[in-house]
Amino acid sequence: MTPADLASTVLTAARAVFVTRGLDVSLLPETTTVERPRNPEHGDYASTMAMQLARKAGVAPRELAAALADELSSRPGIKSVEIAGPGFLNIRLDAAAAGVLARDVVLAGQEYGRTDRLAGQRINLEFVSANPTGPVHIGGVRWAAVGDALSRLLRAAGADVGTEYYFNDAGSQIDRFARSLYAAAQGEPAPEDGYGGAYIAEIATAVLAAAPDALKLGRDEALEVFRVEGVKLMFAEIRQSLDEFGVHFDTYFNEKDLHDRGELQEALDRLREQGHIDERDGATWLRTTDFGDDKDRVLRKSDGDWTYFAADCAYYLDKRKRGFDRVVIMLGADHHGYIGRMKAMAACFGDDPETNLEILIGQLVNLVRDGEPLRMSKRAGTVITLEDFVDALGVDATRYALARYSSDSPIDIDIALWTRASRDNPVYYVQYVAARTASAARQAEAVGLTRGDAADFHPELLAHEKENDLLKALGEYPAVVASAAELREPHRVARYLEEVAGAYHRFYDEPACRILPKGDEPIGPANRARLWLNDATRTVIANGLALLGVSAPERM
RNA sequence: GCGCUCGUAGCUCAGCGGAUAGAGCAACGGACUUCUAAUCCGUCGGUCGCAGGUUCGAAUCCUGCCGGGCGCGCCA
C-alpha cells in the first residue's frame, strides 16, 4: 500500500462517516495526503483530516477523529488507528500491506515516481542563456545543473517541457569580443573594455587557422571575420561543454531571429492594441506601471533603436505563440530587478503574470578551496567556468552539489568536501547506496538467491523496524517528485535521496536484516523478500539520481 | 530612499500551516570472525533575528522593525 493508496482510503472512510452522520459531503476535499510522522510513536502515517474538517462540519475534532478511526480500522491493510492530540489519526499498516511496496517499485522500474501531476501543462524552461563572448561561467553553471534537473523533474511529473537557450550574437558585447580577438591575433593587449583571459588568445588562434588571411584585411573586414568566426567557435565550445555536462537544450534561440522576422514590431503592435503603449520624448514606452512596475520601460529609443527589453517582450510573445502556457526563466540574482517589468509585460499582453510567466532567481555560487573562494581561472582570467568546476569535482559531484541547495541561498562549494569519499560528501553517500545495492544483487546471484516470481514474494516478512523505515522512505518518492516539480525545487530530490540512503545503510547494517544468508544457512523467503527491498531501493536511488543527471554506479 | 532576497545548533544547511524543530560537519564515546566500516550507533549542542497579528495549531502565512546580500539606466 502506497501513501497515495492510504490517503484515498482515508478519504473514502471520511466519506462513509459523513454519509452515516448526515453531514455535507461537499465539504470533503478532492484529495488528501497522509504524513509520515517523525516520531515513531505516532505510527507509520498520520492524517490531519479530522482537524481540518471539524470546524466546517460543526463536529468536535476528536469526535470526528474517533468516528474516522472506527471506520478506518476495519479497512484491509490497516493494522491500527489511534487518535492523538487535538485529533491526529495515527495509522499503522500491516507488515504485508507495507511490504508490497517493494515489489510494486521493482516492477514499475524506471516508471516509479512518474506522475501526471503536471499533465497537460506546456512549460518552456529557459536557462543559462549566456552570450557567446566566453566560456560558461559560474552563474551559468548553477543554472545548467539546476535547470536541467528541473526540466527532468517537470517531465517526470507529466509536463510537456521545452528547454531553451537564448543568446545574442550581435550587439556591443559581441563587438567587444571581436575587438578583443582581433587585438589578441595581432599580439596586442586586450582593449580597455575588452575581454581578458587565455581563451581569447586560443579562439583568436583558432580564427586565424580557419581564416589565415584575416589579418591582411582592413580593420572593419577583419573585425567582421573575427566576430563571425569567433562567435561560431565560442558557441561550439559552450555547446560542447554543456554537452559533456549532460545538458542538451531542445532549442537554441538567437535573438537575431526575432529582429529578422519583425517580431519586435509585432510585439509592439500587440501591446499597443492592448492599450499600454505611450509615445513620450520621442521614444516608445510600455506602461508597465499599469501593473505594478516601478517605472515605465522604453521599447524603442528616441534614436529609433530597439531596447533589449523590447526583444524580451518579443521573445516572450514568441514562446507563447509556440504554445507554451507557462514560460519559466531562470536568472541570476543580479537580474532580479527584471522581475517587476517582466511580470508587468506579461500582464500588458493580457496574460496572467502569476501562471503564464515564472521567473526563478538563483543566488550566487563560490567554488571554495581551503576556505578561500577560487577567483582565478587559467581559461577565463577572472571567473570560474563550467570546466573549472568539472575539473575540480567531476560531473556527478558538480551537478549534485549545485542541485542540492535551494536556489534561494548563496552557496560555497568546498572542493575538499565534494571530492571526499566519506559520509560527509552527500553525493558519495547516495552513490554508495547505488553501488551497495548492486553489489548485494551480484552477491545474491552468485549464491543462487533470486527474487523469484512476484507470487513468491512474502511482503509480511519485511516486518523489521529498519525494513519498515526503508519502505516508508521509498513510498515517499512519487510525492517528492511531484512537489519538487510543482515548487520548481530540485534540491528536494537530493535531500530525499540522502534520507533514503540513510534508511538503506541502517537496514544494511542491521544484522537481523541480512539479504544474503549467513555462512551456510539455507536461502529462505526472508532473503528473497529483502532482495526485493534491496532492488526497490536501487530503483528509487537510480531514478532519483537520473532526475539530477547524476550516475548510479554499480561499483565504486 | 524604493524593491527583491536571506536570517534555524559553534560551522554548512534541510524543514510546500501540524505533534517534543532535524541532518551532516566539528567535539567526545562506541560497533568490523558477518552481504563494501566508502557504513552504523550514542552523547553534547536551539530566544527558529526581534515584536505584533491570523489560526484549533506558526520556523512556515501577514505587518512592522533590526541585520546581511543584491538590484534600482532611452545599458547590453
XYZ file of C-alpha atoms (C1' of nucleotides) in Angstrom:
632
model
C 0.000 0.000 0.000
C 1.471 3.312 -1.064
C 0.894 6.555 0.832
C -1.366 7.633 -2.025
C -3.436 4.462 -1.631
C -3.712 5.058 2.082
C -4.708 8.677 1.550
C -7.532 7.682 -0.744
C -8.601 5.048 1.786
C -8.758 7.781 4.421
C -10.861 9.891 2.103
C -13.209 7.009 1.384
C -13.586 6.375 5.084
C -14.304 10.053 5.673
C -16.998 9.960 3.050
C -18.586 6.962 4.751
C -18.542 8.777 8.093
C -20.107 11.877 6.584
C -22.869 9.865 4.929
C -23.610 7.925 8.098
C -23.827 11.104 10.160
C -25.775 13.050 7.582
C -23.035 15.647 7.143
C -22.499 17.668 3.982
C -20.294 15.525 1.733
C -19.356 18.542 -0.377
C -17.162 19.724 2.499
C -14.743 16.888 1.781
C -11.627 17.799 -0.181
C -10.917 16.367 -3.637
C -7.772 14.700 -2.441
C -5.854 14.357 0.768
C -2.437 13.251 1.874
C -1.004 11.367 4.786
C 2.106 12.487 6.591
C 4.995 10.436 7.707
C 5.437 11.374 11.378
C 8.971 11.833 12.594
C 8.152 10.329 15.934
C 7.698 6.543 15.526
C 5.199 6.505 18.392
C 2.878 8.355 16.064
C 2.550 5.381 13.771
C 3.526 4.790 10.185
C 1.351 7.531 8.782
C -0.805 10.319 10.160
C -3.847 12.096 8.819
C -4.914 15.568 9.913
C -8.235 15.322 8.163
C -10.370 15.339 11.308
C -8.846 18.635 12.469
C -9.232 20.209 9.061
C -12.879 19.237 8.694
C -14.097 19.570 12.266
C -14.878 23.283 12.162
C -16.547 23.173 8.747
C -18.639 20.155 9.698
C -19.527 21.518 13.108
C -18.240 18.464 14.942
C -15.580 18.410 17.646
C -12.217 17.365 16.159
C -11.684 14.428 18.463
C -15.219 13.202 17.967
C -14.786 13.292 14.202
C -11.401 11.628 14.600
C -12.959 8.844 16.664
C -15.592 8.168 14.031
C -12.945 8.191 11.295
C -10.670 5.894 13.271
C -13.515 3.462 13.776
C -14.360 3.436 10.102
C -10.754 3.243 9.002
C -9.541 0.488 11.281
C -11.735 -2.111 9.601
C -10.239 -1.449 6.162
C -7.833 -4.007 4.693
C -4.133 -3.441 5.213
C -4.628 -1.261 8.253
C -3.337 -2.666 11.496
C -4.402 0.053 13.883
C -5.631 3.603 14.108
C -5.139 5.786 17.166
C -6.357 9.238 17.992
C -3.793 11.599 19.433
C -3.504 15.199 20.491
C -6.107 17.560 19.092
C -7.329 14.993 16.552
C -4.447 13.377 14.727
C -5.136 9.958 13.296
C -2.087 7.797 13.766
C -2.202 4.865 11.409
C -0.186 1.681 11.358
C -0.140 -0.661 8.397
C 0.059 -4.433 8.327
C 3.591 -5.518 7.511
C 2.263 -7.239 4.407
C 0.447 -4.146 3.171
C 3.555 -2.043 3.696
C 5.930 -4.621 2.253
C 4.104 -4.990 -1.049
C 5.558 -1.646 -1.988
C 8.963 -3.272 -2.562
C 7.512 -5.398 -5.319
C 5.491 -2.557 -6.780
C 8.589 -0.376 -7.026
C 10.706 -3.064 -8.669
C 8.002 -3.900 -11.168
C 7.466 -0.232 -12.003
C 11.194 0.220 -12.579
C 12.046 3.481 -14.290
C 8.386 4.427 -14.219
C 8.291 4.522 -10.435
C 7.852 8.107 -9.340
C 6.431 9.399 -12.583
C 3.113 11.152 -12.029
C 0.524 13.058 -14.000
C 0.540 15.947 -11.549
C 1.552 18.445 -14.243
C -0.091 16.638 -17.133
C -1.405 18.964 -19.801
C 0.965 21.793 -18.941
C 3.246 23.031 -21.680
C 6.259 24.547 -19.992
C 9.078 26.453 -21.627
C 12.181 26.427 -19.472
C 14.928 28.883 -20.304
C 18.251 28.782 -18.514
C 21.957 29.534 -18.897
C 21.378 31.789 -21.941
C 24.921 33.157 -21.878
C 26.062 35.174 -24.852
C 28.954 33.610 -26.785
C 31.609 36.008 -25.546
C 33.321 33.491 -23.287
C 33.048 30.111 -21.584
C 30.033 29.322 -19.407
C 30.917 30.874 -16.100
C 29.907 30.271 -12.548
C 26.445 31.798 -12.626
C 25.518 29.772 -15.671
C 26.915 26.611 -14.128
C 24.417 26.617 -11.298
C 21.559 27.018 -13.718
C 22.937 24.388 -16.031
C 22.718 21.885 -13.181
C 19.504 23.135 -11.579
C 17.710 23.969 -14.805
C 18.464 20.651 -16.402
C 17.402 18.809 -13.240
C 14.210 20.854 -13.194
C 13.443 20.001 -16.791
C 13.781 16.301 -15.981
C 11.659 16.751 -12.902
C 8.886 18.563 -14.750
C 8.821 15.832 -17.355
C 8.647 13.162 -14.658
C 5.637 14.999 -13.266
C 3.943 14.763 -16.641
C 4.553 18.212 -18.094
C 5.361 18.785 -21.747
C 8.663 20.652 -21.479
C 10.782 22.560 -23.959
C 14.215 23.650 -22.765
C 15.682 26.735 -24.302
C 18.931 28.672 -24.501
C 18.623 32.273 -25.626
C 21.600 34.133 -26.981
C 22.581 37.207 -28.855
C 25.469 37.108 -31.296
C 25.194 40.747 -32.300
C 25.400 43.923 -30.283
C 28.031 45.703 -28.298
C 29.102 42.777 -26.116
C 29.936 40.812 -29.216
C 31.708 43.823 -30.744
C 33.938 43.958 -27.690
C 34.549 40.241 -28.032
C 35.534 40.688 -31.700
C 37.874 43.583 -30.899
C 39.483 41.509 -28.154
C 40.086 38.623 -30.561
C 41.456 40.957 -33.181
C 43.824 42.544 -30.720
C 44.999 39.154 -29.459
C 45.605 37.940 -33.015
C 47.856 40.933 -33.577
C 49.687 40.264 -30.335
C 48.270 43.387 -28.736
C 46.806 43.654 -25.248
C 43.042 43.488 -24.850
C 41.180 46.754 -25.410
C 40.172 48.774 -22.362
C 36.593 47.496 -22.436
C 37.506 44.104 -23.886
C 37.575 40.563 -22.585
C 40.628 39.114 -20.890
C 41.658 35.552 -20.262
C 43.578 32.902 -22.069
C 40.560 31.732 -24.018
C 40.638 34.922 -26.098
C 44.086 34.058 -27.421
C 43.026 30.454 -28.049
C 39.961 31.500 -30.003
C 41.959 34.126 -31.895
C 44.454 31.449 -32.923
C 41.618 29.201 -33.997
C 40.078 32.001 -36.053
C 43.395 32.532 -37.799
C 43.598 28.824 -38.519
C 40.162 28.962 -40.141
C 40.813 32.245 -41.935
C 44.594 32.618 -42.375
C 44.301 35.889 -44.286
C 42.137 37.649 -41.739
C 44.907 39.978 -40.570
C 45.617 41.104 -44.123
C 42.140 42.590 -44.414
C 41.228 46.109 -43.461
C 40.254 46.650 -39.856
C 36.491 46.577 -40.421
C 36.580 43.482 -42.604
C 38.953 41.780 -40.201
C 36.728 42.574 -37.230
C 33.815 41.067 -39.101
C 35.766 37.860 -39.691
C 36.784 37.670 -36.051
C 33.235 38.362 -34.971
C 31.616 35.715 -37.145
C 34.277 33.035 -36.733
C 34.873 33.825 -33.080
C 31.203 33.518 -32.219
C 30.954 30.282 -34.130
C 33.923 28.797 -32.269
C 32.891 30.129 -28.891
C 29.371 28.901 -29.253
C 30.532 25.472 -30.355
C 32.699 25.351 -27.282
C 29.843 26.346 -24.994
C 27.643 23.702 -26.511
C 30.330 21.108 -26.156
C 30.980 21.845 -22.505
C 27.252 21.769 -21.757
C 27.037 18.567 -23.699
C 29.804 16.985 -21.664
C 27.969 18.194 -18.587
C 24.921 16.271 -19.746
C 22.838 19.320 -20.607
C 21.180 19.367 -24.017
C 18.747 22.085 -24.972
C 15.782 21.474 -27.211
C 16.132 24.933 -28.723
C 18.993 27.372 -29.112
C 17.230 30.624 -29.794
C 19.043 33.536 -31.398
C 17.740 36.996 -30.602
C 18.604 37.999 -34.163
C 15.744 35.860 -35.463
C 13.278 37.994 -33.560
C 14.561 41.061 -35.376
C 14.724 39.383 -38.781
C 11.160 38.161 -38.523
C 9.823 41.522 -37.418
C 8.690 40.098 -34.109
C 9.657 43.163 -32.104
C 7.327 45.291 -34.191
C 4.661 42.638 -33.875
C 5.020 42.625 -30.101
C 4.817 46.395 -30.049
C 1.663 46.332 -32.167
C 0.118 43.768 -29.884
C 0.925 45.813 -26.810
C -0.462 48.923 -28.487
C -3.724 47.096 -29.188
C -3.875 46.232 -25.517
C -3.571 49.956 -24.782
C -0.331 50.029 -22.834
C 1.913 51.999 -25.215
C 2.859 55.684 -24.842
C 4.907 57.928 -27.100
C 6.966 60.293 -24.953
C 10.090 62.357 -25.566
C 10.416 60.809 -28.994
C 10.593 57.292 -27.568
C 8.088 54.450 -27.381
C 7.262 53.305 -23.868
C 5.499 50.312 -22.389
C 3.382 51.477 -19.478
C 4.475 48.683 -17.139
C 3.421 50.824 -14.196
C -0.127 49.801 -15.138
C 0.801 46.510 -13.495
C 2.933 47.473 -10.556
C 6.356 48.068 -12.096
C 8.458 50.873 -10.575
C 8.645 52.846 -13.773
C 7.632 52.602 -17.383
C 10.078 50.974 -19.774
C 11.317 52.117 -23.135
C 10.783 49.732 -26.039
C 12.157 51.907 -28.800
C 14.616 54.656 -28.080
C 14.346 58.159 -29.484
C 17.117 57.282 -31.951
C 14.897 54.546 -33.361
C 16.813 51.596 -31.927
C 15.002 48.838 -30.063
C 15.914 48.242 -26.453
C 16.917 44.905 -25.060
C 13.620 44.884 -23.186
C 11.741 45.119 -26.486
C 13.432 41.903 -27.541
C 12.424 40.356 -24.213
C 8.831 41.217 -24.996
C 9.061 39.735 -28.473
C 10.744 36.634 -27.148
C 8.060 36.111 -24.545
C 5.358 36.506 -27.168
C 7.197 34.083 -29.422
C 7.234 31.430 -26.717
C 3.540 31.928 -26.033
C 2.771 31.685 -29.746
C 4.617 28.398 -29.857
C 2.018 27.042 -27.477
C 3.795 27.240 -24.126
C 1.312 28.216 -21.466
C 3.972 28.526 -18.803
C 7.129 30.455 -19.570
C 9.797 29.834 -16.950
C 13.008 31.850 -16.973
C 15.909 31.179 -14.653
C 18.043 34.192 -13.872
C 20.921 35.089 -11.595
C 20.343 37.185 -8.506
C 21.886 40.189 -10.216
C 18.910 40.203 -12.588
C 16.166 40.104 -10.010
C 15.362 43.709 -10.815
C 13.823 42.356 -14.031
C 11.023 40.543 -12.316
C 8.773 43.573 -11.957
C 8.994 44.664 -15.557
C 8.745 41.130 -16.925
C 5.640 40.329 -14.902
C 4.117 43.644 -15.910
C 4.980 42.960 -19.534
C 3.129 39.648 -19.414
C 0.136 41.436 -17.929
C 0.335 44.072 -20.681
C -0.057 41.268 -23.209
C -3.240 40.305 -21.406
C -1.668 37.261 -19.764
C -1.864 36.259 -16.145
C 1.561 37.060 -14.712
C 1.001 34.543 -11.924
C 0.644 31.499 -14.138
C 1.964 32.348 -17.593
C 5.343 33.700 -16.546
C 7.603 32.477 -13.789
C 10.971 33.972 -13.055
C 13.239 31.925 -10.861
C 16.152 33.676 -9.231
C 19.325 31.833 -8.289
C 21.772 33.200 -5.764
C 25.479 33.214 -6.370
C 27.912 30.313 -6.100
C 31.506 30.269 -4.967
C 33.928 27.459 -5.556
C 35.977 27.262 -2.402
C 39.311 25.642 -1.587
C 40.643 25.753 1.981
C 38.030 28.311 2.908
C 39.119 30.714 0.169
C 36.936 31.353 -2.877
C 38.642 30.437 -6.118
C 38.688 33.506 -8.277
C 41.343 32.878 -10.804
C 40.892 30.713 -13.829
C 43.547 29.988 -16.394
C 40.964 29.982 -19.142
C 38.818 32.942 -18.316
C 41.125 35.115 -16.283
C 38.763 36.246 -13.593
C 35.787 33.927 -13.445
C 35.207 30.290 -12.643
C 33.961 28.309 -15.614
C 31.998 25.135 -16.070
C 35.251 23.394 -16.963
C 36.861 24.598 -13.761
C 34.015 23.050 -11.814
C 34.130 19.767 -13.656
C 37.930 19.602 -13.419
C 37.713 20.118 -9.672
C 34.777 17.849 -8.808
C 33.789 15.789 -11.828
C 30.389 15.939 -13.495
C 28.431 13.928 -10.919
C 29.614 15.845 -7.873
C 29.264 19.205 -9.628
C 25.709 18.512 -10.661
C 24.753 17.100 -7.305
C 26.425 19.855 -5.309
C 24.705 22.579 -7.289
C 21.308 20.900 -7.297
C 21.371 20.044 -3.595
C 20.686 23.514 -2.248
C 17.731 25.798 -2.562
C 18.451 28.292 -5.330
C 17.447 30.978 -2.853
C 20.608 30.518 -0.848
C 24.038 31.648 -1.910
C 26.370 28.665 -1.654
C 30.022 27.858 -1.250
C 31.061 24.614 -2.880
C 34.033 23.247 -0.980
C 36.312 21.265 -3.257
C 37.761 19.132 -0.486
C 34.313 18.154 0.769
C 32.869 17.252 -2.603
C 35.790 15.097 -3.628
C 35.986 13.188 -0.363
C 34.959 9.525 -0.242
C 33.016 9.585 3.002
C 29.751 10.169 4.772
C 30.011 13.947 4.769
C 30.122 14.061 0.985
C 26.429 13.724 0.114
C 26.916 12.571 -3.459
C 29.224 9.815 -2.282
C 26.825 8.818 0.438
C 23.978 8.443 -2.049
C 26.006 6.869 -4.836
C 27.417 4.395 -2.375
C 23.894 3.055 -1.884
C 23.619 2.530 -5.621
C 26.887 0.592 -5.507
C 25.932 -1.334 -2.360
C 22.575 -2.422 -3.745
C 24.211 -3.519 -6.981
C 26.885 -5.379 -5.065
C 24.315 -7.131 -2.896
C 22.418 -8.162 -6.019
C 25.608 -9.553 -7.556
C 26.464 -11.479 -4.417
C 22.942 -12.832 -4.237
C 23.106 -14.088 -7.767
C 26.424 -15.766 -7.030
C 24.889 -17.824 -4.217
C 21.752 -18.616 -6.196
C 19.479 -16.168 -4.391
C 16.960 -14.603 -6.753
C 13.779 -12.629 -6.203
C 11.815 -15.442 -7.835
C 8.339 -14.878 -9.173
C 6.408 -11.938 -7.883
C 3.977 -14.509 -6.491
C 6.715 -15.984 -4.278
C 7.247 -12.652 -2.603
C 6.266 -12.628 1.073
C 5.860 -8.979 1.977
C 4.829 -9.751 5.549
C 8.423 -10.839 6.215
C 9.607 -7.247 5.839
C 8.474 -6.510 9.362
C 11.685 -5.330 10.995
C 11.789 -1.702 12.065
C 14.675 -0.978 9.693
C 12.782 -2.566 6.823
C 9.643 -0.667 7.667
C 11.566 2.618 7.801
C 13.128 1.948 4.424
C 9.781 1.016 2.888
C 8.220 4.207 4.176
C 11.057 6.234 2.702
C 10.693 4.520 -0.683
C 6.964 5.181 -0.629
C 7.522 8.913 -0.415
C 9.296 9.135 -3.752
C 6.344 9.920 -6.062
C 5.120 12.668 -3.737
C 8.623 14.140 -3.538
C 8.922 14.233 -7.321
C 5.512 15.826 -7.702
C 6.039 18.505 -5.086
C 9.601 19.265 -6.167
C 8.284 19.753 -9.705
C 5.423 21.961 -8.596
C 7.673 24.077 -6.422
C 10.493 24.135 -9.024
C 12.865 22.903 -6.330
C 15.094 20.061 -7.482
C 17.052 20.200 -4.227
C 14.171 18.350 -2.571
C 15.021 15.302 -4.632
C 18.631 15.350 -3.459
C 17.653 15.762 0.171
C 15.157 12.972 -0.158
C 17.739 10.641 -1.690
C 20.001 11.289 1.269
C 17.166 10.216 3.521
C 16.641 7.028 1.538
C 20.379 6.404 1.609
C 20.414 6.694 5.383
C 17.489 4.289 5.700
C 19.195 1.795 3.414
C 22.540 1.942 5.198
C 20.766 1.336 8.517
C 18.885 -1.585 7.003
C 22.063 -2.975 5.522
C 23.981 -2.652 8.760
C 21.275 -4.408 10.770
C 22.415 -7.995 11.425
C 18.787 -9.135 11.595
C 18.143 -7.852 8.072
C 20.782 -9.642 6.078
C 19.944 -10.034 2.419
C 22.293 -12.963 1.897
C 22.114 -15.995 4.127
C 24.912 -16.053 6.670
C 27.558 -18.750 6.310
C 25.959 -21.927 5.021
C 22.440 -21.110 6.143
C 19.851 -22.037 3.530
C 18.210 -19.378 1.389
C 14.800 -18.552 2.803
C 11.807 -16.430 1.854
C 13.057 -13.624 4.091
C 16.226 -13.379 1.993
C 14.112 -13.170 -1.119
C 11.885 -10.513 0.396
C 14.913 -8.438 1.377
C 16.331 -8.798 -2.101
C 13.102 -7.254 -3.403
C 13.596 -4.427 -0.944
C 17.246 -4.067 -1.951
C 16.321 -3.857 -5.608
C 13.478 -1.448 -4.910
C 15.974 0.813 -3.168
C 18.280 0.661 -6.151
C 15.358 1.612 -8.384
C 14.497 4.672 -6.326
C 18.100 5.815 -5.973
C 18.748 5.334 -9.686
C 15.526 7.096 -10.705
C 16.191 9.978 -8.343
C 19.810 10.423 -9.371
C 18.704 10.343 -13.013
C 16.461 13.331 -12.311
C 19.556 15.181 -11.150
C 21.628 13.971 -14.088
C 23.911 12.021 -11.766
C 25.023 8.451 -12.407
C 24.070 5.493 -10.207
C 27.273 3.439 -10.283
C 27.242 -0.341 -9.967
C 30.670 -0.285 -8.356
C 32.706 2.329 -6.590
C 15.294 56.172 -0.352
C 12.420 52.165 -3.148
C 12.314 46.974 -4.429
C 13.840 41.699 -4.177
C 16.028 38.104 -1.091
C 18.093 35.727 3.108
C 18.384 35.354 8.790
C 17.122 27.963 12.076
C 22.756 24.235 16.695
C 29.835 26.565 17.007
C 30.020 25.742 11.066
C 27.275 24.290 6.278
C 22.261 23.765 5.563
C 17.011 20.865 5.450
C 12.202 21.785 7.094
C 5.231 23.346 0.341
C 0.147 25.557 8.463
C 0.821 20.014 12.151
C 2.708 16.659 17.394
C 8.884 17.042 21.558
C 12.365 21.858 15.099
C 16.173 17.924 12.029
C 20.801 16.208 9.091
C 25.987 16.470 8.098
C 30.461 18.606 9.929
C 33.070 19.921 14.386
C 33.826 17.754 19.880
C 33.562 13.283 22.805
C 32.487 7.885 23.204
C 31.225 3.131 20.882
C 30.399 -1.112 16.681
C 34.243 -4.922 11.571
C 35.448 -13.834 12.710
C 29.214 -11.224 9.356
C 26.367 -9.170 2.096
C 31.742 -2.926 0.620
C 33.390 0.140 8.219
C 33.150 4.432 1.461
C 28.869 2.250 6.834
C 26.318 2.358 11.546
C 25.114 3.723 16.924
C 25.394 7.089 21.173
C 26.497 11.930 23.900
C 26.862 17.241 23.630
C 24.632 21.281 21.150
C 18.404 25.945 19.831
C 15.378 33.017 22.266
C 13.946 29.288 14.517
C 16.923 37.749 14.173
C 13.044 40.917 17.280
C 7.848 42.364 18.132
C 2.850 42.025 16.973
C -1.220 39.593 14.059
C -4.157 35.425 11.560
C -5.177 30.077 13.119
C -7.548 24.578 16.848
C -2.143 24.758 15.698
C 3.228 29.314 13.034
C 10.285 28.193 11.814
C 6.417 28.161 7.862
C 1.241 32.905 6.308
C 0.538 38.696 7.173
C 2.505 43.599 9.139
C 6.421 46.436 11.309
C 11.442 46.706 12.923
C 16.821 45.019 13.091
C 20.920 42.779 10.375
C 23.499 40.646 5.701
C 23.453 40.171 0.189
C 21.707 42.089 -4.448
C 19.152 45.396 -7.792
C 17.214 50.090 -8.961
C 19.796 53.462 -16.962
C 16.215 55.896 -23.636
C 22.991 49.913 -20.903
C 23.541 45.042 -23.036
